[in-house]
Short mmCIF file of C-alpha atoms in Angstrom, two decimals:
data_model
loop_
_atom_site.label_atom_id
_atom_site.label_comp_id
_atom_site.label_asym_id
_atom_site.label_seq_id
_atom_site.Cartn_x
_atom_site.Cartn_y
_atom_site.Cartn_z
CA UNK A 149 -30.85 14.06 7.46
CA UNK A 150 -28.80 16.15 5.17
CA UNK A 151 -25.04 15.96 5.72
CA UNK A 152 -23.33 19.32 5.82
CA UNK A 153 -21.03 19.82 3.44
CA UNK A 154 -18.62 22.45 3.11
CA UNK A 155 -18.92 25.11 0.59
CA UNK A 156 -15.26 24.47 -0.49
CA UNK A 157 -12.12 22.87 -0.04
CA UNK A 158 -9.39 24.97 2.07
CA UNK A 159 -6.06 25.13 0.82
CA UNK A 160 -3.39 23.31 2.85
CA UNK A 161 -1.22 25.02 4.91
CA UNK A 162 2.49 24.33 4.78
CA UNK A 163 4.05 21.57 7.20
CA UNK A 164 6.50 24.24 8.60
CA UNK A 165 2.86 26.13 9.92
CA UNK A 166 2.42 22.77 12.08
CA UNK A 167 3.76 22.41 15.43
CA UNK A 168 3.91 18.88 14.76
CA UNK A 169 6.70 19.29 11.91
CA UNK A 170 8.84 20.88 14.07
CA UNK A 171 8.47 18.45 16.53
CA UNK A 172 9.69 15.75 14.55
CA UNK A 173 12.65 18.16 12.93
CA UNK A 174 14.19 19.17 16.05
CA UNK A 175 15.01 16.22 18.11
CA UNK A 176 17.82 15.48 15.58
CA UNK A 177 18.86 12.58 13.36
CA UNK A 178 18.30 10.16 15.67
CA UNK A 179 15.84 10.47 18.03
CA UNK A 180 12.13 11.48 16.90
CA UNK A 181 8.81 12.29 18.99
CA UNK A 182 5.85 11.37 17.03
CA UNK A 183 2.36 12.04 18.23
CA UNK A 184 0.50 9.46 16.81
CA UNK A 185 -3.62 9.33 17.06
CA UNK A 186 -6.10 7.27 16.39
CA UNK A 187 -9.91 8.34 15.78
CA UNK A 188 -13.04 7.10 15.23
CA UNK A 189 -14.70 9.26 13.35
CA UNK A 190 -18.04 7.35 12.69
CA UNK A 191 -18.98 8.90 9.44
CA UNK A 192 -19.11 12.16 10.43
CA UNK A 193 -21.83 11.93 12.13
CA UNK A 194 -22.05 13.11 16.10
CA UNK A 195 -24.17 12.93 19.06
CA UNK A 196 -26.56 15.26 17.97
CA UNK A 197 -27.32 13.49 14.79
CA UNK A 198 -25.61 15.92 12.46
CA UNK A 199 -23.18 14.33 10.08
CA UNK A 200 -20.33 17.45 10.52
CA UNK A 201 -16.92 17.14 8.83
CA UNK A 202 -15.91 20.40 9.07
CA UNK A 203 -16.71 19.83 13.25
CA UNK A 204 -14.18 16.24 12.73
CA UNK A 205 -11.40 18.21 11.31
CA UNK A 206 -11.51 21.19 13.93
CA UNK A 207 -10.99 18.44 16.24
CA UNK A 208 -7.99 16.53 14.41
CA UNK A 209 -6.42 19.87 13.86
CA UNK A 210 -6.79 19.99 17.93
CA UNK A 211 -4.80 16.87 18.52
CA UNK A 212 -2.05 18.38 16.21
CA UNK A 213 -0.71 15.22 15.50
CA UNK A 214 1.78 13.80 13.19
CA UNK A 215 0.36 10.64 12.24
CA UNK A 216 -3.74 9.94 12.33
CA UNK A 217 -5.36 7.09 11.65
CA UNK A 218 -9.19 7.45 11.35
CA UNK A 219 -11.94 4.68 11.01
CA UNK A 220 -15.28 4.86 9.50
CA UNK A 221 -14.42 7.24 7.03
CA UNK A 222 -16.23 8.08 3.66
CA UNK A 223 -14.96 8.70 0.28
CA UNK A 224 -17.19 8.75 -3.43
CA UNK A 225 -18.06 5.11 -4.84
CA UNK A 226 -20.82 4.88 -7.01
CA UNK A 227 -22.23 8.42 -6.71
CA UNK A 228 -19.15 10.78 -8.15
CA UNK A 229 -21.55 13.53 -6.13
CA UNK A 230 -20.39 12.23 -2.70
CA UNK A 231 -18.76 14.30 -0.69
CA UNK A 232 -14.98 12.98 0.18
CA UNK A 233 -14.42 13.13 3.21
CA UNK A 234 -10.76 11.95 3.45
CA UNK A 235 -9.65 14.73 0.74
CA UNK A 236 -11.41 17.43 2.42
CA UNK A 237 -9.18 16.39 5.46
CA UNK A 238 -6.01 16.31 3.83
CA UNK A 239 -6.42 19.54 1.66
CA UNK A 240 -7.76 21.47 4.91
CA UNK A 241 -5.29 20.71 7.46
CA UNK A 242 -2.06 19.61 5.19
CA UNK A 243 -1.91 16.39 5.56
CA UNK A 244 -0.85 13.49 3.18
CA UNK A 245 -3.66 10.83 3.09
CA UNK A 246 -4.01 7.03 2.56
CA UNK A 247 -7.10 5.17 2.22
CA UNK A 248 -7.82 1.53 2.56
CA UNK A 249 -11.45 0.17 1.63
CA UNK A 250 -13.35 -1.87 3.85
CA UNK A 251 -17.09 -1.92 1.92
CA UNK A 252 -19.39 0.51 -0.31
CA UNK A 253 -23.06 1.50 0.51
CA UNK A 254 -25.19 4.29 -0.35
CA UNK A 255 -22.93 5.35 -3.27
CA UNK A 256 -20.17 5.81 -0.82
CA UNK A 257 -16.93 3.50 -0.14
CA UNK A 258 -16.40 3.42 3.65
CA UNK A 259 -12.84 2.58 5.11
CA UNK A 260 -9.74 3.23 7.41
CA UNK A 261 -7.78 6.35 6.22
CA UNK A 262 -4.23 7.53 7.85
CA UNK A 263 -3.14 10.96 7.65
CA UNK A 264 0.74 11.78 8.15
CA UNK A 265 2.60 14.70 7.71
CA UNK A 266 5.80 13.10 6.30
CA UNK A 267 5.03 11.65 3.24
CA UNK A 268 4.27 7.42 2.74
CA UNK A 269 6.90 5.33 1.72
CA UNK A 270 4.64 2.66 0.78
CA UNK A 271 0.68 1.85 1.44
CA UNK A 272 -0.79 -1.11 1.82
CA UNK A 273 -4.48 -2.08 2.25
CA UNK A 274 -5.28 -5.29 3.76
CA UNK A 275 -8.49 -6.95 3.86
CA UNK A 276 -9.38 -8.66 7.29
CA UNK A 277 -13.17 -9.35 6.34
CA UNK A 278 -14.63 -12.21 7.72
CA UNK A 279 -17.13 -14.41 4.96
CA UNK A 280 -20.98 -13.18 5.87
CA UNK A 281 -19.88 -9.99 8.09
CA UNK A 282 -19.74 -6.59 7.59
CA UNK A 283 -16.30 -5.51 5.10
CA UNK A 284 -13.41 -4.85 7.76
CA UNK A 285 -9.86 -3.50 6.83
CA UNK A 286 -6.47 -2.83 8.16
CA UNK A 287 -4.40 -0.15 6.48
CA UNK A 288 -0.46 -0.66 6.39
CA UNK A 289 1.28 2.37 6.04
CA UNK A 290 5.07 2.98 6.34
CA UNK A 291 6.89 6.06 7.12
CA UNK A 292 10.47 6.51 6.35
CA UNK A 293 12.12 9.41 9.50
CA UNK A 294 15.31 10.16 10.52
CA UNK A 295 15.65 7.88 12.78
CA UNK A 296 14.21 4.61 10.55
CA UNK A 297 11.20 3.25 9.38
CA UNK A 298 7.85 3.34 11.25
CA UNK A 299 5.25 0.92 9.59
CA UNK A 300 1.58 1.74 11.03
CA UNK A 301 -1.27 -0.53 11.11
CA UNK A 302 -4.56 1.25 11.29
CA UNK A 303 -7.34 -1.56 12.01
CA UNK A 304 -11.44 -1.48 12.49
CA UNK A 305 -11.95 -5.03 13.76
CA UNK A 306 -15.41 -6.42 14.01
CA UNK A 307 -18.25 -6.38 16.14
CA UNK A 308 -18.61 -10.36 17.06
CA UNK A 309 -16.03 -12.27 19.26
CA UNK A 310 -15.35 -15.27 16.53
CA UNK A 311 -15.33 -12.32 13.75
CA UNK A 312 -12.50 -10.49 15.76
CA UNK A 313 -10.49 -14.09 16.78
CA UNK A 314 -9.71 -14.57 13.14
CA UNK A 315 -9.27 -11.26 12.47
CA UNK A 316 -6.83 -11.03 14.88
CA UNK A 317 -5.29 -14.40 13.45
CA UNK A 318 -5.61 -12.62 10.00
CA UNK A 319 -3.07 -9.94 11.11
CA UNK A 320 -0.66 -12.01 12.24
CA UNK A 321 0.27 -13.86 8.79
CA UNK A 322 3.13 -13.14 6.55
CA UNK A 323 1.74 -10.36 4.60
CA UNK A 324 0.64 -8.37 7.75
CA UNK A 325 2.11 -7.77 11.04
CA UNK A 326 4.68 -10.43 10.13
CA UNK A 327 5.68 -9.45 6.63
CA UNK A 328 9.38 -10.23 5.66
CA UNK A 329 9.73 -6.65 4.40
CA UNK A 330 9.08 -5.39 8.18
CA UNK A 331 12.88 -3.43 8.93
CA UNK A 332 11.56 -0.82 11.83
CA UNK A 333 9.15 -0.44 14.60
CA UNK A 334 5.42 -1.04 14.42
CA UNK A 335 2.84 0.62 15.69
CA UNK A 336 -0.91 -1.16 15.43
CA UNK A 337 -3.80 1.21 16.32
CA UNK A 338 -7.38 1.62 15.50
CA UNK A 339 -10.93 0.35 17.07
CA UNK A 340 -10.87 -3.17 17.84
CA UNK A 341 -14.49 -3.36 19.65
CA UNK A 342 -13.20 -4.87 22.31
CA UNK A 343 -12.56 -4.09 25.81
CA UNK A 344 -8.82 -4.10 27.21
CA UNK A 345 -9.67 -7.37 28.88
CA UNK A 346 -10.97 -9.15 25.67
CA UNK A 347 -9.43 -12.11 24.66
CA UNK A 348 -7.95 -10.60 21.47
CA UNK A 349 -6.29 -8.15 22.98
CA UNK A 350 -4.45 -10.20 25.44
CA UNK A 351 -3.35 -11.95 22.36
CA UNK A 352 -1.98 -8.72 20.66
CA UNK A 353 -0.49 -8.20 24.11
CA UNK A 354 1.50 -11.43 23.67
CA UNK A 355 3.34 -9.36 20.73
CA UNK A 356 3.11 -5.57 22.12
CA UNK A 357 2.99 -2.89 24.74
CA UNK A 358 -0.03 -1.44 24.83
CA UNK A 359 -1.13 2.41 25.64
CA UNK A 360 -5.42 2.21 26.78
CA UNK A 361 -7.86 4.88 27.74
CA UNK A 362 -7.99 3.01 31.36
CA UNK A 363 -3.86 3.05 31.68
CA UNK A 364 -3.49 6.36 31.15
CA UNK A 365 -6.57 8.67 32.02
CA UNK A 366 -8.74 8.03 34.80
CA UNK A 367 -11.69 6.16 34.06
CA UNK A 368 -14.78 8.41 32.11
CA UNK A 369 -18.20 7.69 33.23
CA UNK A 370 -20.25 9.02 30.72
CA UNK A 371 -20.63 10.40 27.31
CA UNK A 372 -23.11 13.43 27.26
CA UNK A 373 -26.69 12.12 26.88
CA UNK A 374 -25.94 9.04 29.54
CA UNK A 375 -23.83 7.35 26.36
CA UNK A 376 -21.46 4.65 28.04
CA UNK A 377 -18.02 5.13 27.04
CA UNK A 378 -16.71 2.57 26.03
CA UNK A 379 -12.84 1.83 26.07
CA UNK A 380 -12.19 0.32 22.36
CA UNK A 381 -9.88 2.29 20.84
CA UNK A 382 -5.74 1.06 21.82
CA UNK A 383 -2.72 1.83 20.61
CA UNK A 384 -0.36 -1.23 20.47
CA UNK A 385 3.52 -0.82 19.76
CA UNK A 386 6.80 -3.15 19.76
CA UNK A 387 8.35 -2.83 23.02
CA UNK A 388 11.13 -0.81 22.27
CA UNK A 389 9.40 2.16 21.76
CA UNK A 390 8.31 4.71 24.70
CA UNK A 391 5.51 6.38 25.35
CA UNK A 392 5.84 9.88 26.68
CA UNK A 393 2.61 10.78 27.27
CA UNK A 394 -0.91 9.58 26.43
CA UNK A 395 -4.59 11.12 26.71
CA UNK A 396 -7.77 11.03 25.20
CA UNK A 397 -8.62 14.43 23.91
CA UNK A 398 -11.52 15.80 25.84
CA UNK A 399 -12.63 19.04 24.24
CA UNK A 400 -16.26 20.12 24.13
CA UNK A 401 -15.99 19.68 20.80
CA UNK A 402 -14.54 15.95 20.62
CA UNK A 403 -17.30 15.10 23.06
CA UNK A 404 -20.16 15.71 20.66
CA UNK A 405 -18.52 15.24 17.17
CA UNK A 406 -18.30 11.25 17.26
CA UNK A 407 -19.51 8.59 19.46
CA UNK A 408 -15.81 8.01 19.63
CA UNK A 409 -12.52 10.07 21.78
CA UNK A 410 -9.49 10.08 19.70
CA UNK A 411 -6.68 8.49 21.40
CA UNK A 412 -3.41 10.53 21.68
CA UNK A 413 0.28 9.31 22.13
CA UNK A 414 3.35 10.93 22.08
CA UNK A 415 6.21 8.36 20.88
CA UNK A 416 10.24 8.42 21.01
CA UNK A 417 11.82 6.97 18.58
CA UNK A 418 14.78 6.27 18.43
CA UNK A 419 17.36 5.06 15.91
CA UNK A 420 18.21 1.04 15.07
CA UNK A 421 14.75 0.36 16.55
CA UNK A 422 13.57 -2.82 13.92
CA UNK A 423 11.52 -5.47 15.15
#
């Protein structure tokens, strides 16, 4: 099936037209609420079959967030006639944009991308893939605010319990989630395949708070189509950050543009808040 492709890229807005930039200018030097996201957006491609990334961006510029971290997302390898889906994103809606590559296939490299609206202080791709499984990544990202540095870890984990296990180990070593160069909060978000229960994620629990679909919204029954919705998508953060609110965004259109709800939190953070 033939992906639709816009016509053209859009020209950015300015970060003064975004609610989100003045959300995170006018709580002051040292307190800052960031929405943060993360989103699924499985190639493009939605319930009806139609790969639509013109339909993926209507719905991240719906979340108005300041920081999104996206999975399963696209961008030219091998065939320079590929459309990129991670620049079309960040020239349509404004946002800076970091990419971190987790495998190639049908001319296209495939991978986690985070958009912010502050500019990155520093990116950082890791690579959490397994030997024999499908390529899995975790992009670092760090954000220097008023208030100190926020270093986010967007992460696709894998599909197999083992795979995930050492994944999970994976993050955990010096160069990741325990890297000497870590001075502020942390926030680790993404699709981790696993159910809130899982035995990874009590793990990551051992080191974080955690915001879920099943904490915060009542429980979903169904995707349209009969489509089980699965809860696999978490937000994980060091303790002493708050969460002031937390939804998964439920629009018509976010219920048929990915097989995936993005996951919404709204974050203070405040000053002196390293790990």
């Amino acid at each position: 099936m033939r992906a639709h492709r816009p016509r053209r890229l859009a020209r950015p807005r300015p970060l003064a037209a975004h609610a989100g930039s003045r959300r995170l200018a006018d709580r002051g030097s040292s307190v800052n609420v960031l929405r943060i996201a993360t989103y699924n957006l499985h190639k493009g491609r939605g319930l009806d079959g139609r790969v639509n990334v013109a339909r993926i961006a209507d719905v991240i510029a719906e979340i108005d967030a300041d920081v999104v971290a996206l999975q399963e997302v696209a961008t030219p390898g091998d065939d320079p006639q590929a459309f990129d889906q991670l620049r079309y994103f960040a020239e349509r809606l404004g946002y800076h944009a970091a990419f971190g590559r987790a495998r190639s296939g049908r001319g296209c490299v495939y991978g986690n991308a985070t958009l912010s609206r502050r500019p990155f202080a520093s990116v950082s791709p890791l690579n959490i893939t397994v030997p024999r499984r499908t390529g899995r990544g975790a992009l670092r990202t760090d954000l220097a605010l008023d208030a100190g540095v926020l270093h986010v870890f967007n992460v696709h984990l894998g599909l197999g319990y083992l795979e995930r296990r050492d994944q999970a180990n994976r993050l955990f070593e010096d160069d990741a989630l325990k890297a000497p160069d870590l001075s502020g909060a942390r926030i680790v978000l993404g699709d981790f395949n696993e159910w809130v229960k899982g035995q990874v994620t009590k793990s990551l629990r051992r080191e974080f708070g955690l915001t879920d679909l099943e904490a915060h919204v009542p429980r979903l029954r169904a995707f349209p189509h009969g489509l089980p919705l699965l809860h696999l998508d978490h937000i994980y953060y060091d303790h002493h950050l708050r969460v002031q609110a937390a939804r998964t965004h439920r629009s018509r259109l976010a219920l048929i543009a990915s097989d995936h709800l993005p996951l919404v939190a709204d974050f203070v953070f405040e000053g002196d808040a390293g790990v």
